[in-house]
């Protein structure tokens, strides 16, 4: 092998391989290289090349450049990868191409969202860094020059710590009310029915009709598809005993749970009327799909009400007010979600711990809230003007109705101005501002060292 001191460049296009599709040996390799302990994190296989290249050029002049999946600059992987590259291997980002689509023009061939990263030893870090930004991930990039590059591939010049990463938080650090995941049955499909399955079941067990409730996950919410859950949470034993088909389902659920490797699931086997996560809202709630197409400008969230039960594939805020809906559906929040949150394949992934719990909310007074309520209601009214359309129809960038788009743009402008009177020129500009506010929340002393947005006292939501 070429001695490190004689190497000028290490570059290439390593295999990406997400953590869920790695072989056991590959997963163990990444776990060892990352030295994260426990399960070893969720790093893509491409991260192994960064660790190995960092160790190889450490202390020498060699420069690194890799084509990589963009997931290493988003979501939970950022906090697992970049602190090691910065602190252990003393690397800095010298240039970067932000997310762009790499793949065949043939529609049947999967397109990969990638980044290109150039890294150098901190002792030879250039004064000016090059950042290439793509419009909608396609076409020719726009080049800008910055002093520091963040691992989120934005200008880190406004940060006290340009190496800042967003850490997953178990609870909101911003004063917000809690967001939770919906109901998770762990039932091997015994309690969940589509329309035809439920109707067939009720032909044989008509007394079970009162036990069925609408059960809404991401697919059902966005495409307005019916699905149902056999909910037994408050059923009396005598009623259940009178329905042999229901009892049979309960027995199958118990047997399935008992075979689990998880102790908690084995214990749950003795309680077949209970669900693993038993969230049954008693009042209106805001439902946010866990995954959303990367083509959409906005994640299509919506209000739902009892007797609907949300599945674990949607995130829930119970009794969310309209002004809260407005902020969460805004361009500002969408920019945070796209750049800080992770992805499921190419789709955006809405994470409670990374996206919602860490999002810097604006300061709001009663007048601000009143204005946001009106603008948020305009969005719901525009949707109602197209009652025959699904959320998938309404939020497709091609078929989105003009009145709905206008309502969103009006809300976006108002919320942008709550953060900065001059507004923002791009989503990257929004993210840079939000990262500065995030730093002010988690590290006020570092934020005070910079001429940048001051820490806000968070509005209690």
Short mmCIF file of C-alpha atoms in Angstrom, two decimals, residues 186-372:
data_model
loop_
_atom_site.label_atom_id
_atom_site.label_comp_id
_atom_site.label_asym_id
_atom_site.label_seq_id
_atom_site.Cartn_x
_atom_site.Cartn_y
_atom_site.Cartn_z
CA UNK A 186 -47.79 -5.92 17.78
CA UNK A 187 -50.53 -8.27 16.63
CA UNK A 188 -49.11 -10.00 13.53
CA UNK A 189 -51.95 -8.40 11.56
CA UNK A 190 -54.74 -10.02 13.58
CA UNK A 191 -56.37 -6.79 14.71
CA UNK A 192 -55.92 -4.70 11.55
CA UNK A 193 -58.38 -4.99 8.62
CA UNK A 194 -59.00 -3.35 5.30
CA UNK A 195 -62.59 -2.62 4.27
CA UNK A 196 -63.27 -5.99 2.62
CA UNK A 197 -61.66 -7.96 5.43
CA UNK A 198 -63.72 -6.17 8.05
CA UNK A 199 -66.97 -6.68 6.17
CA UNK A 200 -66.25 -10.40 5.76
CA UNK A 201 -65.37 -10.71 9.45
CA UNK A 202 -68.61 -8.97 10.48
CA UNK A 203 -70.69 -11.32 8.34
CA UNK A 204 -69.45 -14.10 10.60
CA UNK A 205 -69.21 -12.08 13.82
CA UNK A 206 -71.81 -9.25 13.59
CA UNK A 207 -71.65 -8.39 17.30
CA UNK A 208 -68.06 -7.21 16.83
CA UNK A 209 -69.16 -4.16 14.85
CA UNK A 210 -68.86 -1.80 17.83
CA UNK A 211 -65.27 -2.90 18.40
CA UNK A 212 -63.98 -1.62 15.07
CA UNK A 213 -62.48 1.85 14.71
CA UNK A 214 -60.84 3.65 11.79
CA UNK A 215 -57.09 3.08 11.95
CA UNK A 216 -55.01 5.65 10.07
CA UNK A 217 -51.33 5.45 9.16
CA UNK A 218 -49.27 7.37 6.62
CA UNK A 219 -50.72 5.68 3.53
CA UNK A 220 -54.31 5.94 4.75
CA UNK A 221 -53.91 9.59 5.77
CA UNK A 222 -52.34 10.78 2.55
CA UNK A 223 -54.44 8.68 0.16
CA UNK A 224 -57.73 8.68 2.11
CA UNK A 225 -57.83 4.88 2.26
CA UNK A 226 -60.04 3.04 4.75
CA UNK A 227 -58.43 0.75 7.30
CA UNK A 228 -59.72 -0.46 10.64
CA UNK A 229 -58.53 -1.88 13.92
CA UNK A 230 -60.32 -4.30 16.21
CA UNK A 231 -59.91 -2.34 19.41
CA UNK A 232 -60.57 -4.36 22.58
CA UNK A 233 -59.17 -1.97 25.17
CA UNK A 234 -62.39 -1.38 27.14
CA UNK A 235 -64.29 -4.57 26.30
CA UNK A 236 -65.88 -6.64 29.07
CA UNK A 237 -64.92 -10.34 29.36
CA UNK A 238 -68.50 -11.55 28.94
CA UNK A 239 -68.84 -9.67 25.67
CA UNK A 240 -65.56 -11.07 24.34
CA UNK A 241 -66.55 -14.59 25.41
CA UNK A 242 -69.67 -14.34 23.24
CA UNK A 243 -67.60 -13.77 20.08
CA UNK A 244 -65.54 -16.86 19.16
CA UNK A 245 -63.82 -15.24 16.16
CA UNK A 246 -62.65 -12.36 18.31
CA UNK A 247 -61.40 -14.79 20.94
CA UNK A 248 -59.50 -16.68 18.26
CA UNK A 249 -57.78 -13.46 17.15
CA UNK A 250 -56.83 -12.75 20.76
CA UNK A 251 -55.35 -16.22 21.10
CA UNK A 252 -53.27 -15.77 17.94
CA UNK A 253 -51.98 -12.41 19.18
CA UNK A 254 -50.93 -13.93 22.51
CA UNK A 255 -49.10 -16.76 20.77
CA UNK A 256 -47.33 -14.36 18.40
CA UNK A 257 -46.16 -12.09 21.24
CA UNK A 258 -44.98 -15.01 23.34
CA UNK A 259 -42.57 -16.06 20.57
CA UNK A 260 -40.89 -12.63 20.55
CA UNK A 261 -37.28 -12.15 21.62
CA UNK A 262 -38.24 -8.97 23.49
CA UNK A 263 -39.05 -9.40 27.18
CA UNK A 264 -41.61 -6.57 27.12
CA UNK A 265 -43.47 -8.21 24.22
CA UNK A 266 -43.49 -11.59 25.99
CA UNK A 267 -45.07 -9.92 29.02
CA UNK A 268 -47.64 -8.27 26.76
CA UNK A 269 -48.69 -11.75 25.57
CA UNK A 270 -50.71 -12.12 28.78
CA UNK A 271 -52.72 -9.01 27.90
CA UNK A 272 -54.16 -9.58 24.41
CA UNK A 273 -56.69 -6.74 24.78
CA UNK A 274 -53.80 -4.28 25.16
CA UNK A 275 -51.73 -2.81 22.37
CA UNK A 276 -48.02 -2.15 22.67
CA UNK A 277 -48.56 1.60 22.31
CA UNK A 278 -52.17 2.20 23.28
CA UNK A 279 -52.85 5.75 22.06
CA UNK A 280 -56.59 6.36 21.69
CA UNK A 281 -57.22 10.13 21.48
CA UNK A 282 -60.33 11.42 23.22
CA UNK A 283 -60.36 14.68 21.24
CA UNK A 284 -59.13 16.20 17.99
CA UNK A 285 -55.46 15.63 17.18
CA UNK A 286 -52.94 16.65 14.54
CA UNK A 287 -51.53 13.74 12.52
CA UNK A 288 -48.20 14.02 10.71
CA UNK A 289 -47.13 11.23 8.34
CA UNK A 290 -43.84 9.57 9.27
CA UNK A 291 -42.67 9.58 5.64
CA UNK A 292 -43.48 11.91 2.78
CA UNK A 293 -42.46 12.08 -0.86
CA UNK A 294 -39.40 14.18 -1.59
CA UNK A 295 -41.39 15.74 -4.45
CA UNK A 296 -43.74 17.57 -2.11
CA UNK A 297 -43.10 21.12 -0.94
CA UNK A 298 -45.02 20.43 2.29
CA UNK A 299 -45.60 17.35 4.43
CA UNK A 300 -49.39 16.82 4.21
CA UNK A 301 -50.42 16.85 7.87
CA UNK A 302 -54.08 16.97 8.92
CA UNK A 303 -56.48 17.10 11.84
CA UNK A 304 -58.28 13.88 12.78
CA UNK A 305 -60.83 13.15 15.50
CA UNK A 306 -62.27 10.21 17.48
CA UNK A 307 -63.18 7.46 16.94
CA UNK A 308 -60.15 7.39 14.60
CA UNK A 309 -57.05 5.77 16.09
CA UNK A 310 -53.65 6.84 14.69
CA UNK A 311 -51.19 4.08 13.81
CA UNK A 312 -47.52 4.13 14.75
CA UNK A 313 -46.77 5.37 11.22
CA UNK A 314 -48.06 8.84 12.05
CA UNK A 315 -46.89 11.33 14.67
CA UNK A 316 -49.51 12.91 16.89
CA UNK A 317 -50.03 16.16 18.80
CA UNK A 318 -53.19 15.98 20.85
CA UNK A 319 -55.37 19.11 20.88
CA UNK A 320 -52.91 21.02 18.67
CA UNK A 321 -54.00 24.60 18.08
CA UNK A 322 -54.29 26.10 14.62
CA UNK A 323 -51.28 28.39 15.03
CA UNK A 324 -49.17 25.34 15.93
CA UNK A 325 -50.39 23.59 12.79
CA UNK A 326 -49.38 26.70 10.86
CA UNK A 327 -45.80 26.72 12.11
CA UNK A 328 -45.38 22.99 11.54
CA UNK A 329 -46.70 23.14 7.98
CA UNK A 330 -44.61 26.23 7.14
CA UNK A 331 -41.70 26.44 4.73
CA UNK A 332 -39.49 27.24 7.73
CA UNK A 333 -40.28 23.96 9.45
CA UNK A 334 -40.13 22.05 6.18
CA UNK A 335 -36.60 23.38 5.59
CA UNK A 336 -35.54 22.12 9.03
CA UNK A 337 -37.14 18.74 8.38
CA UNK A 338 -35.50 18.31 4.96
CA UNK A 339 -32.02 19.31 6.07
CA UNK A 340 -31.84 18.07 9.65
CA UNK A 341 -34.17 15.06 9.52
CA UNK A 342 -33.29 11.76 7.89
CA UNK A 343 -34.82 9.87 5.01
CA UNK A 344 -36.62 6.59 4.38
CA UNK A 345 -35.16 5.60 1.03
CA UNK A 346 -35.56 8.90 -0.87
CA UNK A 347 -38.64 10.03 1.09
CA UNK A 348 -38.44 12.56 3.87
CA UNK A 349 -38.68 11.06 7.34
CA UNK A 350 -40.40 13.06 10.05
CA UNK A 351 -38.64 12.29 13.33
CA UNK A 352 -39.87 13.36 16.75
CA UNK A 353 -36.42 13.29 18.36
CA UNK A 354 -34.40 14.93 15.57
CA UNK A 355 -36.93 17.22 13.87
CA UNK A 356 -39.73 18.21 16.23
CA UNK A 357 -38.04 18.18 19.64
CA UNK A 358 -35.12 20.31 18.40
CA UNK A 359 -36.90 22.80 16.14
CA UNK A 360 -36.41 26.45 17.19
CA UNK A 361 -39.88 28.02 17.40
CA UNK A 362 -40.31 31.78 16.97
CA UNK A 363 -41.25 34.14 19.75
CA UNK A 364 -44.99 34.74 19.53
CA UNK A 365 -47.30 37.27 21.11
CA UNK A 366 -51.12 37.00 21.13
CA UNK A 367 -51.39 39.13 17.98
CA UNK A 368 -48.98 36.81 16.13
CA UNK A 369 -51.00 33.77 17.15
CA UNK A 370 -54.24 35.36 15.99
CA UNK A 371 -52.72 36.10 12.59
CA UNK A 372 -51.36 32.56 12.27
#
